[in-house]
XYZ file of C-alpha atoms in Angstrom:
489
model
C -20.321 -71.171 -8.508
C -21.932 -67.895 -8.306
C -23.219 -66.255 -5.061
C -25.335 -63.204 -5.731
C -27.710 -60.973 -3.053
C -30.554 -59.695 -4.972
C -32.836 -56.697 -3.725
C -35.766 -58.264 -4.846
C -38.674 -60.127 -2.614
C -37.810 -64.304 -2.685
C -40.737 -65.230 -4.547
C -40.029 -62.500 -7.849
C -36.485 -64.380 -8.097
C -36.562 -67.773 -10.394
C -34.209 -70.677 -10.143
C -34.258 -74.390 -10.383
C -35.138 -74.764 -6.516
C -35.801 -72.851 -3.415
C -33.357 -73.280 -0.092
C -35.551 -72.862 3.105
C -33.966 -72.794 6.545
C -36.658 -74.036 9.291
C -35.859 -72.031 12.778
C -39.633 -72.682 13.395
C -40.209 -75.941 14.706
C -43.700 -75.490 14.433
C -43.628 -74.816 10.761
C -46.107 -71.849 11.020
C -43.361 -69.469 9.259
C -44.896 -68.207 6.093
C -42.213 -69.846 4.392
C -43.002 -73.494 5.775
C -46.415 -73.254 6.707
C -48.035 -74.296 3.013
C -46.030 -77.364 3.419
C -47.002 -78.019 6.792
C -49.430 -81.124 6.528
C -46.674 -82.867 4.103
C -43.212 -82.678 6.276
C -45.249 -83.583 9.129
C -46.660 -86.371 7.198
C -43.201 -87.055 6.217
C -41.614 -86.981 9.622
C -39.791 -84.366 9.002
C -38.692 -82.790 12.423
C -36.857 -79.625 11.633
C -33.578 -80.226 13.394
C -30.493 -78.757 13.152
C -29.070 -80.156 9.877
C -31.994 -82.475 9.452
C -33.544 -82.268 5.175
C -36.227 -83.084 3.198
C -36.449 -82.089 -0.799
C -39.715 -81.685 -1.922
C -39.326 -82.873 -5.206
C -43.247 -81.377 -6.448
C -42.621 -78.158 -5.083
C -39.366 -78.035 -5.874
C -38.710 -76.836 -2.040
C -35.417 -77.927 0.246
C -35.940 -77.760 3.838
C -32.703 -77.913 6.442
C -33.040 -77.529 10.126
C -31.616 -74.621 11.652
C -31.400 -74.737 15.662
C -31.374 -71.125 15.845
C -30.376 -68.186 14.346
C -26.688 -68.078 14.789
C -23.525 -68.295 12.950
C -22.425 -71.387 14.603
C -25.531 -73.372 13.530
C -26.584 -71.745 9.844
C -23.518 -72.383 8.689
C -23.303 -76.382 8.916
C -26.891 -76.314 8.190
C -26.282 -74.123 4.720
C -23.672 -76.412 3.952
C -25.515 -79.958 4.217
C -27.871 -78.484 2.097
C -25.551 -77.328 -0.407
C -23.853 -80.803 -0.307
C -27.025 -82.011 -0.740
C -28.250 -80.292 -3.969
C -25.058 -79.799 -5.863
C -25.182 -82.945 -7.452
C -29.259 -83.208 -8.435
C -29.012 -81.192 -11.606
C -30.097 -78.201 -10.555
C -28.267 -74.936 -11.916
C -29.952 -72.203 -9.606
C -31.116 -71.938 -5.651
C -32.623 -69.402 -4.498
C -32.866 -68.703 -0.703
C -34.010 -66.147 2.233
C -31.168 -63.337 4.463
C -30.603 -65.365 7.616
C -29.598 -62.296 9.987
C -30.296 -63.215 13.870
C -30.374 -59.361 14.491
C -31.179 -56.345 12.286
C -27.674 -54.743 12.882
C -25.266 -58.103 12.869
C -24.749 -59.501 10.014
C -22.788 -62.487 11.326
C -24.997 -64.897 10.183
C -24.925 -63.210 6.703
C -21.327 -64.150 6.627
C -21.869 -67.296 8.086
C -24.723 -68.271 4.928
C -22.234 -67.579 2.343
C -19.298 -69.585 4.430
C -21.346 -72.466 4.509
C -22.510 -72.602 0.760
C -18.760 -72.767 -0.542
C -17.361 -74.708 2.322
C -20.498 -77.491 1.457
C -19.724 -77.419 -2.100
C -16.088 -78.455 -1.543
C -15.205 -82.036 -3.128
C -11.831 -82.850 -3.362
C -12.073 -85.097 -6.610
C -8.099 -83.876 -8.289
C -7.577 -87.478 -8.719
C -10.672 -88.907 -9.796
C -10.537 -90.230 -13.287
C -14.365 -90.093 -13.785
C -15.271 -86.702 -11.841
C -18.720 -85.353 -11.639
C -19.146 -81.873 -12.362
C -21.713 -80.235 -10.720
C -24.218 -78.651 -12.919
C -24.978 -75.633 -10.190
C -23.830 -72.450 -11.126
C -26.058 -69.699 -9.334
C -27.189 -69.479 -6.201
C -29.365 -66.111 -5.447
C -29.674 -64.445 -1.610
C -32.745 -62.321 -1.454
C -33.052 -59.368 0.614
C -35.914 -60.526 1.729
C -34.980 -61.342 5.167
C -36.149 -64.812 7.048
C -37.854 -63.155 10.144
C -38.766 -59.935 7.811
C -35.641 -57.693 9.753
C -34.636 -55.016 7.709
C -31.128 -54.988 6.908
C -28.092 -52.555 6.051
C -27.598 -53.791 2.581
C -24.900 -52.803 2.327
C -23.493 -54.328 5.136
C -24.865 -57.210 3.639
C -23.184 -57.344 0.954
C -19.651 -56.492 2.819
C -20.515 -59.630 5.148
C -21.688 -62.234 2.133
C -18.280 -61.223 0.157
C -15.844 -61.633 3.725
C -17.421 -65.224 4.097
C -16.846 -65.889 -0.003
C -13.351 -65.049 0.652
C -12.848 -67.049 3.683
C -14.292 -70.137 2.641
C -12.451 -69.696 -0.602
C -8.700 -69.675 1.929
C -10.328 -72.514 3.380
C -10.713 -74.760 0.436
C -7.382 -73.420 -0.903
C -5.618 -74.907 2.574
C -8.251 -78.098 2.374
C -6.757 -78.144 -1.638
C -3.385 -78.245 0.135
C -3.665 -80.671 2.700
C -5.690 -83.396 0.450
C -2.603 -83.211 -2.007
C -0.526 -86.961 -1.736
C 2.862 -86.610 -0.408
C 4.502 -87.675 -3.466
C 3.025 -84.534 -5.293
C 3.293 -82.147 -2.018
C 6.916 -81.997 -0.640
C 8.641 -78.826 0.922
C 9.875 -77.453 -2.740
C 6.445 -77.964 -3.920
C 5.035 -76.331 -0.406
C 7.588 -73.141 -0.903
C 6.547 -72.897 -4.084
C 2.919 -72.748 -3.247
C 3.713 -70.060 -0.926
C 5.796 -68.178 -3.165
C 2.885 -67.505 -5.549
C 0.206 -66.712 -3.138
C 2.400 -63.797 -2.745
C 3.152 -62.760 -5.786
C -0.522 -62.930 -6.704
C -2.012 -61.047 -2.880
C 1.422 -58.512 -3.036
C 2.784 -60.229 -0.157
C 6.580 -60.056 1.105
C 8.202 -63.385 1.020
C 11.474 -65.262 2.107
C 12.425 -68.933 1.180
C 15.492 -70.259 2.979
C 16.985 -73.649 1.125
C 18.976 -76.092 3.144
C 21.998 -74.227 3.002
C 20.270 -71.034 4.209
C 18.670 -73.335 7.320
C 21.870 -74.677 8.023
C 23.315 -70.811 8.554
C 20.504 -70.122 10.782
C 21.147 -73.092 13.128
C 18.340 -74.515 12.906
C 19.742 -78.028 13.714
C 16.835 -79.361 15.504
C 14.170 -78.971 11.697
C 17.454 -79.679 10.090
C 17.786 -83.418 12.257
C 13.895 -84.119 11.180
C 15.058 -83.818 7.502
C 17.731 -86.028 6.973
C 16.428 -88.912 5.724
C 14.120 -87.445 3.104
C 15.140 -87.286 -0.492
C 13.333 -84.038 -0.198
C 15.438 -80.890 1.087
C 13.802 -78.790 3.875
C 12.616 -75.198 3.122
C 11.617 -72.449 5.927
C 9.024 -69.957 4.201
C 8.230 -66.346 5.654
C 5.537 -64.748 3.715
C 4.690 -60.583 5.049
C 1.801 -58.840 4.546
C 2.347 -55.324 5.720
C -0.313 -52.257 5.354
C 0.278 -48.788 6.107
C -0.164 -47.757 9.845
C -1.182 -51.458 11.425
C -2.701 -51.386 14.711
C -0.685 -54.401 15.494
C 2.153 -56.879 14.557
C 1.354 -61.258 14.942
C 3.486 -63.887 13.318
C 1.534 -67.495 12.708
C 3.799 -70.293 12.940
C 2.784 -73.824 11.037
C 4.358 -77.020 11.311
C 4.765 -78.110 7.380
C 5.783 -81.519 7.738
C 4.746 -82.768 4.000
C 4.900 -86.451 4.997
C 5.428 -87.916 8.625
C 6.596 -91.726 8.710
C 7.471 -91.329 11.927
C 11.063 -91.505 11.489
C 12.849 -94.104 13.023
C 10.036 -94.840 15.452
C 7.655 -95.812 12.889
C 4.488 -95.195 13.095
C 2.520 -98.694 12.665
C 0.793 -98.469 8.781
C -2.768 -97.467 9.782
C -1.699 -94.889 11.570
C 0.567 -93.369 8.646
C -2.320 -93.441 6.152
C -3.670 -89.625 6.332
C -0.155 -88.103 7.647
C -0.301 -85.984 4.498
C -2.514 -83.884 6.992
C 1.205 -83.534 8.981
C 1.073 -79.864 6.820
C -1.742 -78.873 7.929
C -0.592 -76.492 10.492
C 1.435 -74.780 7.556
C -0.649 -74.962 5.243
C -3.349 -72.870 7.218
C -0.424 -70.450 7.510
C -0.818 -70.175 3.648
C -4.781 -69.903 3.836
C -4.425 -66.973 6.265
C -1.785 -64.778 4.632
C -4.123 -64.699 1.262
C -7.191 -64.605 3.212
C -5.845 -61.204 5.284
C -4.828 -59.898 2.291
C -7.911 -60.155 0.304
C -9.354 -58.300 3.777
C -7.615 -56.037 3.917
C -6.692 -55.711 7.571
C -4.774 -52.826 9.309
C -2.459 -55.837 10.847
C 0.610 -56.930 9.672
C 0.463 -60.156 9.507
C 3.608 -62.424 9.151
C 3.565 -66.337 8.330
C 6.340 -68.687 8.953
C 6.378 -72.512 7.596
C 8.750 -75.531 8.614
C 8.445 -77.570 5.580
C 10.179 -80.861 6.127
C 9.065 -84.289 5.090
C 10.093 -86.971 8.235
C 11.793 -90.637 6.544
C 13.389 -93.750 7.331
C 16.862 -94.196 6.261
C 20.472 -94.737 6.729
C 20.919 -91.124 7.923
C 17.952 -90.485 9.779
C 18.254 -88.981 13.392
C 17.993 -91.670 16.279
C 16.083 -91.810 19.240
C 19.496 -91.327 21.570
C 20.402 -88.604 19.780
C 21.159 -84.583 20.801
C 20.148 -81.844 18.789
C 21.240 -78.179 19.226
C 17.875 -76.034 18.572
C 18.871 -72.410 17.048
C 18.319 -70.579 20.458
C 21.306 -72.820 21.956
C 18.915 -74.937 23.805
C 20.178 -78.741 23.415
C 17.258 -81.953 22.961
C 17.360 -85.164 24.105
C 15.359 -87.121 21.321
C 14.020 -90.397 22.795
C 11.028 -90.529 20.021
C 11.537 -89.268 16.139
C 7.629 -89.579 15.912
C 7.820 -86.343 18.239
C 9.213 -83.942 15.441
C 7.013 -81.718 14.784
C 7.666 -80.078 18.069
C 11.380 -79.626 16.879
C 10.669 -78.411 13.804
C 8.250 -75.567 15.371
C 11.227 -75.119 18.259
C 13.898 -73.472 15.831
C 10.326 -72.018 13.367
C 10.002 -70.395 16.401
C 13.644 -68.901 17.544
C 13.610 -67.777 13.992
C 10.219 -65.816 13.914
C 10.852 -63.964 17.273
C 14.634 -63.098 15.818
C 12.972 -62.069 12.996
C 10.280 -59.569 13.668
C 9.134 -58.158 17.080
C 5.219 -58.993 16.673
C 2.540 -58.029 19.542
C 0.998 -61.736 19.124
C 2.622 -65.154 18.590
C 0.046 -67.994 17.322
C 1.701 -71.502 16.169
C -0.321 -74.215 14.738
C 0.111 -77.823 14.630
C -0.921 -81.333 14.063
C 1.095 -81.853 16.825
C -0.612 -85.028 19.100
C -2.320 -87.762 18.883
C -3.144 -86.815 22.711
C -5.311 -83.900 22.005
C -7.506 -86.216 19.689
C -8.097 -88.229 22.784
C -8.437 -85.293 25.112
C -11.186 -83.239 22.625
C -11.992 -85.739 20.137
C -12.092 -85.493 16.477
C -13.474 -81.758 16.274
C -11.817 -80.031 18.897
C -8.567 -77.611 18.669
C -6.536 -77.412 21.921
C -5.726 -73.984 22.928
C -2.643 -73.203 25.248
C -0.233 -70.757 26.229
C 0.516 -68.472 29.761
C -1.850 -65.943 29.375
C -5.534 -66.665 30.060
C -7.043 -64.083 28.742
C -5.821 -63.882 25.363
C -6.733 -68.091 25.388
C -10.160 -66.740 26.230
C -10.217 -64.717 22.958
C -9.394 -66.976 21.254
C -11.426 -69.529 21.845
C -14.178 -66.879 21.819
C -13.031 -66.484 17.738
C -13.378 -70.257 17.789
C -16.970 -71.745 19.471
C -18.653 -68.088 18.807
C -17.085 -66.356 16.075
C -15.725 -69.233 13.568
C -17.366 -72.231 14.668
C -13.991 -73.700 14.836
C -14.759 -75.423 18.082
C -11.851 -75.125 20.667
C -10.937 -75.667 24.368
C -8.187 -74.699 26.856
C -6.010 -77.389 27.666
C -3.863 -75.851 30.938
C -0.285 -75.493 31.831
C 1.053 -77.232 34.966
C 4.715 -77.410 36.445
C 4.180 -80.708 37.654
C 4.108 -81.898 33.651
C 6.814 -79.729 32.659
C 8.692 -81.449 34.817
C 8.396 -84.354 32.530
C 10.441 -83.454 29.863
C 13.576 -83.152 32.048
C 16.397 -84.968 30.333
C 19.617 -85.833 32.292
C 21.744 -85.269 29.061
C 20.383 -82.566 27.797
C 18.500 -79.600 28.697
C 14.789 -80.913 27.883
C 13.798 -84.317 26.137
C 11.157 -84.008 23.281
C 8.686 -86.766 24.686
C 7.431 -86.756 28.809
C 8.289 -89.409 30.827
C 4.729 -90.406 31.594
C 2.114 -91.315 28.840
C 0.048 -88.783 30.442
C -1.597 -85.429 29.210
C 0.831 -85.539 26.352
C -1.098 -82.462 24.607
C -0.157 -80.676 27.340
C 3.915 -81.729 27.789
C 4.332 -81.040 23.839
C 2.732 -77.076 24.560
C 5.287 -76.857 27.328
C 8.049 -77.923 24.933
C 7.385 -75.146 22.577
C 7.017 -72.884 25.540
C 10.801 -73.530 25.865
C 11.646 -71.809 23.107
C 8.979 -68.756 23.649
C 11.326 -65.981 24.668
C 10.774 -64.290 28.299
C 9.376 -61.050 27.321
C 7.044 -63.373 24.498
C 5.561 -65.683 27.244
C 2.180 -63.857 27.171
C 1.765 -62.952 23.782
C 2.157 -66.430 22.385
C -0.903 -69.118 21.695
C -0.192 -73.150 20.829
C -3.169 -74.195 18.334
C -3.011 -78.104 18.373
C -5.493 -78.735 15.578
C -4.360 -82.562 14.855
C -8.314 -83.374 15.912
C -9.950 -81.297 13.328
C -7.432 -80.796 10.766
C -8.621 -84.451 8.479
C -11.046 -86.336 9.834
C -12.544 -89.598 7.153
C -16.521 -88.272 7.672
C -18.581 -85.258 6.907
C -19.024 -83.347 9.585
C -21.059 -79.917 9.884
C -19.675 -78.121 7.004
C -16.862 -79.884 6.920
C -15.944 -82.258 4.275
C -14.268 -85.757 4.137
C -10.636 -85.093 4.174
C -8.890 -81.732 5.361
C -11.319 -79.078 7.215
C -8.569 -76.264 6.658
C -8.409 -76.211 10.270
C -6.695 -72.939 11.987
C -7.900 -70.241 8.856
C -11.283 -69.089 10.194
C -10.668 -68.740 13.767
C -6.665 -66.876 13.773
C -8.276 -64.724 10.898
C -11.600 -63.668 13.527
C -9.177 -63.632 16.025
C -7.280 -60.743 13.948
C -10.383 -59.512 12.949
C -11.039 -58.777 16.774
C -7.968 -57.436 17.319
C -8.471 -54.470 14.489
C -12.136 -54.212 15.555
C -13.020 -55.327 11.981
C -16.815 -55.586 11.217
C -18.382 -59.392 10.340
């Protein structure tokens, strides 16, 4: 699909159909106002997400709450969704820009066309291909601002790329277990960076198994499917700052020995999520071009049942030394992310620490589906980064806070911590202060826990989100990076 801005007026462009946004509830924009008497007659309201195809006219209508990123770009992309599959091959639409000099919402049009379009139909014997190819922005803006265009054009190609990382990470996450293992995840990650010119390090078992990592290693044992640890580096000259991403990769979680009933295993090919954002973001800051270097770090492990698994009872050594009571194998991400962790700080002294994870069912319940859960020590850095979530991304996000009353849940009296609380209890919460074990002293406030397990799949469209994998994690770290280096939308 082709996304082109035109410098020519809307109505001297031709295509099959014309896309028009309705801010206006009173439909007395030029735009609406000649269809007036017919969407009223239709009862056609005008709210955010809300359409109506005019079939005579050849006209689409979609409700847009207000100028904003956060609401064009759901609305762009139920309108795409809509349209791709009624035989059109060209749209034509208005600029959206909520002010002459931000182009945010520029950005945020193109997100939503590709991110609407997304259909994950790999395995369909039967698929439909959509007959749209073009899709034409004019520079004729919606409320008649004059524009940079070139700064148009800048913010239309940075929201092609990003929703293009984000399908690539959705194309990830939708992939069945049985065709997405760690090999197949390492390999994944090995040629996104031979293609974007990234750095990249794959330790095999033997490899993990010199770097301690006995806690990832414990998760593993059961699979038929070795464990692999994947840094990928993408270093420019003179970066204004240094932040490792840390994903949890697990390609399959059973649950281990404490199996997880069968409904609740259906969909834990999602378990990689985490990682595979990781993947999503180094090719996305690459194609960017960012003065940050930026380094990723996966735990790709699939969790099984079998002779050898690990046992609740068990202790595990982590790499830093620190020893785990494991009362719950269902709890593994956490100690696969433990020694990820140890090994990222060893590795490479960064200015900014952000993990994600489908790490707990508990931040579902907390936030709901759409939700990430946002932790850490330092509050202002959480504040930024939920900023680059609800206002920059539209990656919705909230702070779920740090206590010492819940880390004292995880005491063990074998070991030095257990990997589930002792109380049922704000369980998002007691698996951040795990990880916050293994956050090194002089790390503490430079580190951020992403628990995307709401987001990351969810079996409904939602804004301009998909059924299936959302690619949860690659739009807001990126415009959280993107702050940090003062980048432009």
């Amino acid at each position: 699909m082709n996304i082109e801005f035109i410098d020519k007026n809307l109505e001297d462009i031709l295509a099959d159909v014309e896309l028009i946004p309705v801010v206006n509830k009173d439909f007395e924009h030029p735009l609406v106002a000649n269809s007036k008497d017919l969407l009223e007659e239709l009862s056609f309201s005008g709210e955010q997400e809300e359409i109506i195809l005019l079939t005579d006219s050849k006209k689409l209508f979609v409700g847009v709450d207000e100028l904003s990123s956060k609401y064009v770009r759901p609305a762009i992309a139920t309108a795409i969704r809509y349209l791709i599959n009624k035989g059109f091959k060209s749209i034509k639409m208005p600029l959206l820009l909520s002010h002459e000099k931000c182009t945010a919402t520029a950005r945020a049009l193109a997100e939503g066309l590709i991110l609407g379009s997304y259909k994950y139909d790999r395995y369909k014997s039967k698929a439909k291909k959509p007959t749209l190819k073009d899709i034409y922005i004019s520079s004729s803006e919606y409320n008649g601002k004059k524009a940079d265009k070139d700064a148009v054009k800048r913010a239309i190609k940075k929201g092609i790329e990003t929703a293009k990382s984000v399908n690539f990470t959705r194309d990830i996450v939708n992939t069945p277990p049985d065709d997405f293992y760690p090999k197949i995840m390492a390999r994944v990650a090995k040629d996104v960076a031979k293609s974007e010119g990234l750095e990249y390090n794959i330790l095999t078992k033997k490899e993990i198994k010199e770097e301690n990592m006995n806690a990832l290693l414990a998760v593993a044992k059961a699979s038929s499917h070795s464990p692999r640890v994947i840094h990928l580096a993408y270093k420019p000259k003179n970066p204004k700052a240094v932040v490792s991403i840390i994903g949890k990769g697990l390609t399959y979680d059973s649950g281990g020995l404490s199996l997880k009933p069968s409904d609740y295993m259906v969909t834990m090919k999602a378990d990689k999520s985490g990682g595979a954002a990781v993947i999503g973001i180094m090719q996305l800051i690459s194609r960017l071009g960012l003065d940050v270097e930026v380094h990723g770090f996966i735990g790709a492990v699939e969790n099984m049942i079998g002779g050898n698994a690990y046992k609740p009872d068990d202790v595990l050594r982590a790499k830093n030394g620190t020893t785990i009571e494991v009362r719950n194998t269902d709890a593994e991400g956490r100690l696969v992310l433990a020694d990820v962790l140890c090994y990222a700080q060893e590795k490479v002294k960064s200015d900014y620490i952000i993990d994600m994870a489908t790490l707990t069912g508990a931040c579902v319940v907390g936030l709901g589906h759409y939700t990430i859960g946002v932790m850490g020590n330092n509050d202002s850095l959480i504040e930024e980064m939920i900023y680059a979530g609800n206002v920059s991304s539209n990656e919705m996000s909230a702070k779920l806070p740090f206590n010492r009353y819940l880390k004292k849940s995880l005491k063990s009296n074998i070991a030095d911590i257990c990997n589930i609380s002792n109380t049922r209890y704000g369980g998002a919460i007691t698996a951040g202060l795990f990880l916050d074990t293994f956050i090194e002293e002089d790390n503490k406030d430079k580190w951020i826990h992403l628990d995307i397990a709401g987001p990351a799949f969810v079996e409904h469209e939602w804004g301009e989100n998909p059924y299936g994998a959302s690619g949860a994690g690659v739009r807001i770290v990126t415009r959280f990076i993107e702050k940090l280096v003062g980048a432009k939308h």
